[in-house]
PDB file of C-alpha atoms in Angstrom:
ATOM      1  CA  MET C 102      98.537  68.562 130.815  1.00  0.00           C
ATOM      2  CA  TYR C 103      98.401  65.141 129.186  1.00  0.00           C
ATOM      3  CA  LYS C 104     102.306  64.719 127.707  1.00  0.00           C
ATOM      4  CA  ARG C 105     102.933  62.212 125.059  1.00  0.00           C
ATOM      5  CA  HIS C 106     106.851  63.066 124.830  1.00  0.00           C
ATOM      6  CA  ILE C 107     107.611  61.820 128.336  1.00  0.00           C
ATOM      7  CA  TRP C 108     111.467  63.795 128.218  1.00  0.00           C
ATOM      8  CA  LEU C 109     110.102  66.666 126.822  1.00  0.00           C
ATOM      9  CA  ASP C 110     108.921  68.805 130.339  1.00  0.00           C
ATOM     10  CA  GLU C 111     106.585  72.163 129.697  1.00  0.00           C
ATOM     11  CA  PRO C 112     109.832  74.674 129.629  1.00  0.00           C
ATOM     12  CA  ALA C 113     111.438  72.788 126.820  1.00  0.00           C
ATOM     13  CA  ILE C 114     107.954  72.694 124.755  1.00  0.00           C
ATOM     14  CA  ALA C 115     107.938  76.689 125.466  1.00  0.00           C
ATOM     15  CA  GLU C 116     111.574  77.359 124.045  1.00  0.00           C
ATOM     16  CA  MET C 117     110.527  74.787 120.882  1.00  0.00           C
ATOM     17  CA  LEU C 118     107.548  76.771 120.733  1.00  0.00           C
ATOM     18  CA  ASN C 119     109.026  80.213 120.865  1.00  0.00           C
ATOM     19  CA  HIS C 120     111.672  79.259 118.796  1.00  0.00           C
ATOM     20  CA  ALA C 121     109.579  78.263 115.878  1.00  0.00           C
ATOM     21  CA  VAL C 122     106.989  81.766 116.360  1.00  0.00           C
ATOM     22  CA  SER C 123     110.229  83.791 116.565  1.00  0.00           C
ATOM     23  CA  GLY C 124     111.569  82.258 113.162  1.00  0.00           C
ATOM     24  CA  ALA C 125     108.173  82.620 111.325  1.00  0.00           C
ATOM     25  CA  ILE C 126     108.064  86.401 112.305  1.00  0.00           C
ATOM     26  CA  ASP C 127     111.685  86.854 111.042  1.00  0.00           C
ATOM     27  CA  LEU C 128     111.324  85.252 107.875  1.00  0.00           C
ATOM     28  CA  PRO C 129     109.344  87.882 106.350  1.00  0.00           C
ATOM     29  CA  ARG C 130     111.786  90.972 107.455  1.00  0.00           C
ATOM     30  CA  LYS C 131     115.007  89.106 106.602  1.00  0.00           C
ATOM     31  CA  THR C 132     112.969  88.036 103.071  1.00  0.00           C
ATOM     32  CA  ASN C 133     112.739  91.750 102.853  1.00  0.00           C
ATOM     33  CA  GLN C 134     115.525  92.800 103.534  1.00  0.00           C
ATOM     34  CA  ALA C 135     117.271  90.754 100.466  1.00  0.00           C
ATOM     35  CA  MET C 136     114.717  91.957  98.266  1.00  0.00           C
ATOM     36  CA  ALA C 137     116.193  95.566  98.782  1.00  0.00           C
ATOM     37  CA  GLU C 138     119.142  94.697  98.435  1.00  0.00           C
ATOM     38  CA  ALA C 139     118.493  92.779  95.374  1.00  0.00           C
ATOM     39  CA  ARG C 140     117.159  95.792  93.843  1.00  0.00           C
ATOM     40  CA  LYS C 141     120.593  97.718  94.603  1.00  0.00           C
ATOM     41  CA  THR C 142     122.597  95.526  93.082  1.00  0.00           C
ATOM     42  CA  PRO C 143     123.011  96.691  89.421  1.00  0.00           C
ATOM     43  CA  VAL C 144     123.243  93.506  86.819  1.00  0.00           C
ATOM     44  CA  SER C 145     124.362  93.590  83.731  1.00  0.00           C
ATOM     45  CA  PRO C 146     122.652  91.600  80.499  1.00  0.00           C
ATOM     46  CA  ASP C 147     126.307  89.629  80.467  1.00  0.00           C
ATOM     47  CA  ASP C 148     126.094  89.141  83.973  1.00  0.00           C
ATOM     48  CA  LEU C 149     122.469  87.486  83.515  1.00  0.00           C
ATOM     49  CA  VAL C 150     124.296  85.483  80.656  1.00  0.00           C
ATOM     50  CA  ARG C 151     126.871  83.775  83.256  1.00  0.00           C
ATOM     51  CA  ARG C 152     124.277  83.220  85.286  1.00  0.00           C
ATOM     52  CA  LEU C 153     122.614  81.354  82.726  1.00  0.00           C
ATOM     53  CA  ASP C 154     125.490  79.480  81.749  1.00  0.00           C
ATOM     54  CA  GLU C 155     126.238  78.418  85.535  1.00  0.00           C
ATOM     55  CA  LEU C 156     122.674  76.991  85.450  1.00  0.00           C
ATOM     56  CA  GLU C 157     123.013  75.217  82.173  1.00  0.00           C
ATOM     57  CA  LEU C 158     119.585  75.940  80.358  1.00  0.00           C
ATOM     58  CA  GLU C 159     118.419  74.639  77.701  1.00  0.00           C
ATOM     59  CA  GLU C 160     118.097  77.117  74.707  1.00  0.00           C
ATOM     60  CA  ARG C 161     114.813  78.193  74.583  1.00  0.00           C
ATOM     61  CA  LEU C 162     114.811  78.406  78.604  1.00  0.00           C
ATOM     62  CA  ARG C 163     118.431  80.627  78.371  1.00  0.00           C
ATOM     63  CA  GLN C 164     116.616  82.814  75.617  1.00  0.00           C
ATOM     64  CA  GLN C 165     112.993  83.119  77.682  1.00  0.00           C
ATOM     65  CA  ALA C 166     115.122  84.458  80.844  1.00  0.00           C
ATOM     66  CA  LEU C 167     117.101  86.874  78.720  1.00  0.00           C
ATOM     67  CA  ASP C 168     113.854  88.437  77.057  1.00  0.00           C
ATOM     68  CA  SER C 169     112.078  88.420  80.323  1.00  0.00           C
ATOM     69  CA  PHE C 170     115.251  90.213  82.143  1.00  0.00           C
ATOM     70  CA  THR C 171     115.516  92.802  79.098  1.00  0.00           C
ATOM     71  CA  SER C 172     111.851  93.763  78.666  1.00  0.00           C
ATOM     72  CA  GLU C 173     111.145  94.178  82.515  1.00  0.00           C
ATOM     73  CA  GLY C 174     114.397  96.894  82.933  1.00  0.00           C
ATOM     74  CA  ASP C 175     115.125  96.188  86.039  1.00  0.00           C
ATOM     75  CA  HIS C 176     118.666  95.916  85.678  1.00  0.00           C
ATOM     76  CA  ASN C 177     119.663  94.269  89.016  1.00  0.00           C
ATOM     77  CA  ILE C 178     119.357  91.241  91.091  1.00  0.00           C
ATOM     78  CA  PHE C 179     115.553  91.186  91.369  1.00  0.00           C
ATOM     79  CA  GLY C 180     115.548  91.476  87.830  1.00  0.00           C
ATOM     80  CA  ILE C 181     117.569  88.205  87.655  1.00  0.00           C
ATOM     81  CA  VAL C 182     115.113  86.541  89.929  1.00  0.00           C
ATOM     82  CA  ASN C 183     112.229  87.794  87.936  1.00  0.00           C
ATOM     83  CA  ALA C 184     113.276  86.730  85.003  1.00  0.00           C
ATOM     84  CA  LEU C 185     113.817  83.241  86.091  1.00  0.00           C
ATOM     85  CA  THR C 186     110.843  82.799  88.050  1.00  0.00           C
ATOM     86  CA  ALA C 187     109.148  84.524  84.890  1.00  0.00           C
ATOM     87  CA  THR C 188     110.420  81.220  83.199  1.00  0.00           C
ATOM     88  CA  ALA C 189     109.944  78.802  85.256  1.00  0.00           C
ATOM     89  CA  ARG C 190     106.194  79.727  85.570  1.00  0.00           C
ATOM     90  CA  GLY C 191     105.600  77.717  82.100  1.00  0.00           C
ATOM     91  CA  LEU C 192     107.758  74.377  83.076  1.00  0.00           C
ATOM     92  CA  PRO C 193     106.555  71.340  84.688  1.00  0.00           C
ATOM     93  CA  PRO C 194     106.467  71.017  88.552  1.00  0.00           C
ATOM     94  CA  HIS C 195     109.452  69.043  88.755  1.00  0.00           C
ATOM     95  CA  GLU C 196     112.185  71.631  86.499  1.00  0.00           C
ATOM     96  CA  ARG C 197     110.233  74.601  88.046  1.00  0.00           C
ATOM     97  CA  TYR C 198     110.727  73.902  91.292  1.00  0.00           C
ATOM     98  CA  GLU C 199     114.907  73.538  90.576  1.00  0.00           C
ATOM     99  CA  MET C 200     114.727  77.129  88.325  1.00  0.00           C
ATOM    100  CA  GLU C 201     112.407  78.805  91.633  1.00  0.00           C
ATOM    101  CA  ARG C 202     115.551  77.233  94.183  1.00  0.00           C
ATOM    102  CA  SER C 203     117.929  78.441  91.866  1.00  0.00           C
ATOM    103  CA  ALA C 204     116.748  82.413  91.646  1.00  0.00           C
ATOM    104  CA  GLY C 205     116.454  81.942  95.420  1.00  0.00           C
ATOM    105  CA  LYS C 206     119.782  80.863  95.822  1.00  0.00           C
ATOM    106  CA  ILE C 207     121.242  83.963  93.542  1.00  0.00           C
ATOM    107  CA  LEU C 208     118.979  86.193  95.766  1.00  0.00           C
ATOM    108  CA  SER C 209     120.336  84.673  98.796  1.00  0.00           C
ATOM    109  CA  GLU C 210     123.705  85.971  97.348  1.00  0.00           C
ATOM    110  CA  VAL C 211     122.755  89.271  98.053  1.00  0.00           C
ATOM    111  CA  ALA C 212     121.543  88.996 101.411  1.00  0.00           C
TER     112      ALA C 212
END
């Protein structure tokens, strides 16, 4: 086998490949667990307002997130994540990414 990186032997390459594949397989399982926990963790509208205050969103975005949270009826962490990602859909790419990243951080808190 032709090796471009001579300092990596076949066992090292096999180990790195195994690690990468295992991680790719494990990620969906961990995400599913986090989603399940998020659905079990109740949240009040006041909790959502506190989270939105931490994000320092414009009033328009705060209201959209609150409206989405209230209308969907999922009053749990999963509902907050959905409300934030729904609000993010109408934003420019950089702002959307930041809001979705914030939603992901909230989700990771219960994982």
